[in-house]
C-alpha positions as semicolon CSV with decimal commas, in nm:
position;residue;x (nm);y (nm);z (nm)
1;M;0,000;0,000;0,000
2;R;0,280;0,244;0,084
3;A;0,443;0,185;-0,256
4;W;0,112;0,247;-0,433
5;V;0,052;0,572;-0,245
6;W;0,406;0,691;-0,325
7;T;0,357;0,614;-0,697
8;V;0,031;0,811;-0,718
9;S;0,178;1,107;-0,529
10;A;0,487;1,107;-0,751
11;S;0,275;1,107;-1,066
12;L;0,079;1,410;-0,940
13;L;0,397;1,602;-0,866
14;A;0,559;1,531;-1,202
15;G;0,521;1,805;-1,460
16;C;0,411;1,708;-1,807
17;A;0,443;2,028;-2,007
18;T;0,678;2,321;-2,053
19;T;0,556;2,627;-1,868
20;Q;0,629;2,993;-1,927
21;T;0,628;3,286;-1,687
22;L;0,350;3,544;-1,720
23;P;0,502;3,894;-1,689
24;P;0,303;4,181;-1,536
25;V;0,160;4,464;-1,741
26;V;0,321;4,796;-1,648
27;E;0,086;5,091;-1,683
28;S;0,065;5,457;-1,586
29;V;-0,171;5,561;-1,307
30;N;-0,339;5,901;-1,331
31;R;-0,662;5,917;-1,134
32;P;-0,903;6,084;-1,161
33;A;-0,922;6,234;-1,510
34;L;-0,849;6,604;-1,540
35;H;-1,163;6,821;-1,487
36;A;-1,366;6,512;-1,395
37;V;-1,592;6,509;-1,089
38;A;-1,505;6,220;-0,858
39;V;-1,609;6,082;-0,520
40;V;-1,384;5,904;-0,267
41;E;-1,437;5,785;0,088
42;V;-1,214;5,847;0,388
43;G;-0,891;5,652;0,342
44;E;-0,905;5,651;-0,039
45;A;-0,676;5,846;-0,270
46;A;-0,840;6,155;-0,417
47;L;-0,544;6,195;-0,650
48;E;-0,279;5,941;-0,749
49;T;-0,012;5,938;-1,015
50;G;0,275;5,705;-1,094
51;R;0,309;5,356;-1,235
52;Q;0,177;5,019;-1,132
53;R;0,210;4,658;-1,235
54;T;-0,104;4,452;-1,287
55;H;-0,139;4,075;-1,298
56;V;-0,421;3,850;-1,413
57;G;-0,574;3,676;-1,113
58;L;-0,862;3,487;-0,957
59;A;-1,050;3,589;-0,643
60;L;-1,141;3,275;-0,449
61;A;-1,441;3,303;-0,214
62;N;-1,445;2,959;-0,048
63;E;-1,197;2,723;0,117
64;L;-1,082;2,422;-0,086
65;S;-0,902;2,101;0,008
66;W;-0,770;1,783;-0,152
67;G;-0,642;1,466;0,017
68;D;-0,717;1,324;0,360
69;G;-0,394;1,388;0,552
70;I;-0,365;1,012;0,622
71;L;-0,282;0,824;0,303
72;F;-0,225;1,139;0,098
73;R;-0,098;1,479;0,204
74;K;-0,390;1,716;0,254
75;F;-0,368;2,043;0,062
76;T;-0,588;2,336;0,166
77;V;-0,634;2,668;-0,014
78;S;-0,787;2,954;0,185
79;P;-1,001;3,229;0,025
80;G;-0,810;3,519;-0,126
81;R;-0,655;3,648;-0,448
82;L;-0,437;3,415;-0,653
83;R;-0,199;3,559;-0,911
84;A;-0,147;3,394;-1,251
85;R;0,226;3,332;-1,272
86;L;0,270;3,048;-1,523
87;K;0,098;2,896;-1,824
88;D;0,158;2,611;-2,067
89;G;-0,007;2,509;-2,391
90;R;-0,335;2,420;-2,217
91;F;-0,361;2,573;-1,870
92;T;-0,296;2,888;-1,668
93;Y;-0,164;2,840;-1,313
94;Y;-0,280;3,073;-1,032
95;F;-0,055;3,048;-0,726
96;S;-0,195;3,076;-0,374
97;D;-0,024;3,272;-0,095
98;A;-0,252;3,100;0,159
99;M;-0,207;2,730;0,083
100;T;-0,102;2,466;0,335
101;A;0,001;2,101;0,316
102;R;-0,066;1,858;0,600
103;D;0,162;1,556;0,623
104;P;0,059;1,254;0,838
105;L;0,397;1,260;1,012
106;L;0,521;1,618;0,988
107;G;0,197;1,812;1,039
108;S;0,088;2,127;0,854
109;A;0,315;2,380;0,685
110;P;0,278;2,659;0,427
111;Y;0,291;2,540;0,066
112;A;0,391;2,796;-0,197
113;S;0,406;2,580;-0,511
114;G;0,036;2,518;-0,580
115;G;-0,304;2,672;-0,627
116;L;-0,578;2,685;-0,889
117;C;-0,558;2,618;-1,261
118;R;-0,792;2,628;-1,557
119;A;-0,791;2,610;-1,935
120;N;-0,635;2,909;-2,111
121;D;-0,964;2,989;-2,285
122;G;-1,154;2,985;-1,953
123;S;-1,356;2,675;-2,037
124;G;-1,404;2,370;-1,821
125;P;-1,376;2,336;-1,442
126;V;-1,131;2,517;-1,218
127;R;-0,898;2,249;-1,084
128;G;-0,593;2,250;-0,863
129;F;-0,222;2,179;-0,890
130;I;0,058;2,103;-0,647
131;A;0,328;2,143;-0,910
132;P;0,303;2,343;-1,237
133;G;0,230;2,131;-1,542
134;R;-0,030;1,903;-1,381
135;C;-0,377;2,059;-1,365
136;V;-0,543;1,749;-1,221
137;L;-0,676;1,801;-0,867
138;N;-1,052;1,793;-0,807
139;W;-1,134;1,991;-0,494
140;S;-1,365;1,899;-0,208
141;A;-1,601;2,177;-0,323
142;E;-1,655;2,367;-0,646
143;P;-1,424;2,672;-0,648
144;Q;-1,616;2,999;-0,633
145;V;-1,396;3,233;-0,834
146;A;-1,410;3,562;-1,018
147;D;-1,158;3,714;-1,261
148;V;-0,965;4,007;-1,115
149;R;-0,666;4,226;-1,190
150;I;-0,410;4,235;-0,909
151;A;-0,222;4,565;-0,892
152;E;0,100;4,655;-0,713
153;P;0,332;4,958;-0,729
154;D;0,603;4,947;-0,992
155;A;0,937;4,939;-0,812
156;A;1,104;5,145;-1,085
157;G;0,857;5,432;-1,065
158;R;0,757;5,716;-0,831
159;R;0,406;5,700;-0,686
160;Q;0,220;6,001;-0,539
161;E;-0,112;5,991;-0,356
162;L;-0,327;6,252;-0,183
163;I;-0,552;6,056;0,053
164;Y;-0,872;6,199;0,200
165;H;-0,880;6,191;0,581
166;G;-1,215;6,354;0,655
167;R;-1,362;6,684;0,767
168;T;-1,387;6,859;1,104
169;G;-1,584;7,184;1,098
170;D;-1,457;7,380;0,799
171;S;-1,128;7,190;0,789
172;V;-1,066;6,907;0,543
173;R;-0,766;6,681;0,603
174;F;-0,546;6,484;0,365
175;L;-0,239;6,263;0,385
176;Y;0,020;6,297;0,110
177;R;0,218;5,977;0,048
178;E;0,508;5,933;-0,192
179;T;0,683;5,604;-0,264
180;T;0,994;5,533;-0,468
181;D;1,212;5,231;-0,527
182;D;1,500;5,349;-0,308
183;G;1,346;5,409;0,034
184;P;1,044;5,392;0,265
185;P;0,729;5,593;0,184
186;A;0,738;5,965;0,268
187;T;0,421;6,107;0,421
188;Q;0,291;6,452;0,514
189;A;-0,040;6,548;0,678
190;V;-0,210;6,860;0,538
191;A;-0,533;7,044;0,621
192;Y;-0,732;7,319;0,447
193;D;-0,989;7,569;0,572
194;L;-1,289;7,566;0,339
195;G;-1,391;7,900;0,486
196;E;-1,110;8,049;0,280
197;G;-1,234;7,894;-0,045
198;G;-1,320;7,564;-0,206
199;I;-1,003;7,525;-0,415
200;I;-0,711;7,357;-0,242
201;G;-0,360;7,295;-0,367
202;F;-0,060;7,076;-0,290
203;R;0,261;7,026;-0,491
204;G;0,107;7,170;-0,805
205;A;-0,219;6,978;-0,775
206;R;-0,547;7,169;-0,756
207;L;-0,878;7,025;-0,636
208;E;-1,214;7,201;-0,621
209;V;-1,404;7,069;-0,319
210;L;-1,773;7,037;-0,404
211;E;-1,891;6,845;-0,097
212;A;-1,707;6,705;0,202
213;D;-1,807;6,532;0,525
214;G;-1,677;6,270;0,764
215;L;-1,744;5,989;0,516
216;R;-1,668;6,106;0,165
217;L;-1,535;6,380;-0,058
218;R;-1,688;6,498;-0,386
219;Y;-1,451;6,711;-0,590
220;R;-1,322;6,816;-0,933
221;L;-0,957;6,776;-1,034
222;L;-0,828;7,102;-1,185
223;A;-0,457;7,015;-1,207
224;A;-0,243;6,708;-1,136
225;F;0,080;6,697;-0,937
226;A;0,365;6,900;-1,083
227;E;0,642;6,704;-1,248
228;A;0,927;6,622;-1,013
229;P;1,260;6,789;-1,100
230;E;1,523;6,564;-1,257
């Protein structure tokens, strides 16, 4: 029995196709559009510029498992966002950052080499893999997934954000945050008195405040951040 279990496990781990890495898409971020009216809530960026990298991904809503932890290792994937990192001629492989493997002897440990997979054209069931190249695992439940784009700052670019922090009386508060690839984020708290006018400015940016309260800000962007000196 032990030899049979080892053979099945080995066949699942063996890859059967050449895989290729899926690079991110690097894109500029300029939100909102110039002269557009926008609404943000407290904690959201009213103005952001810079670059970001986006990845194709799946948002998983339910917990999945395969194996029993007795004869086979038990693999469990927790809900969350899984990034597509590899593909081959048939399947795309979405890696989980919240996957564990339970061994009958060694117990549970994080497992970073598996996740969800599905056909490149989106057809058929969403299955699982424990090594790229073998999209074969049928989960304990049907995966509840949705297509998403997973964004992250681009390490080679400068990112600027002006984040709304609410209103007290006639004063509206913001947090300016700037990130670069060569150091920790720089932040600065700023406040403006709406009694002196509805147009506020910071580092070249100009916003016309239309409505503001403790929950959200409605505004029009008049000018974006000034270009940083070389």
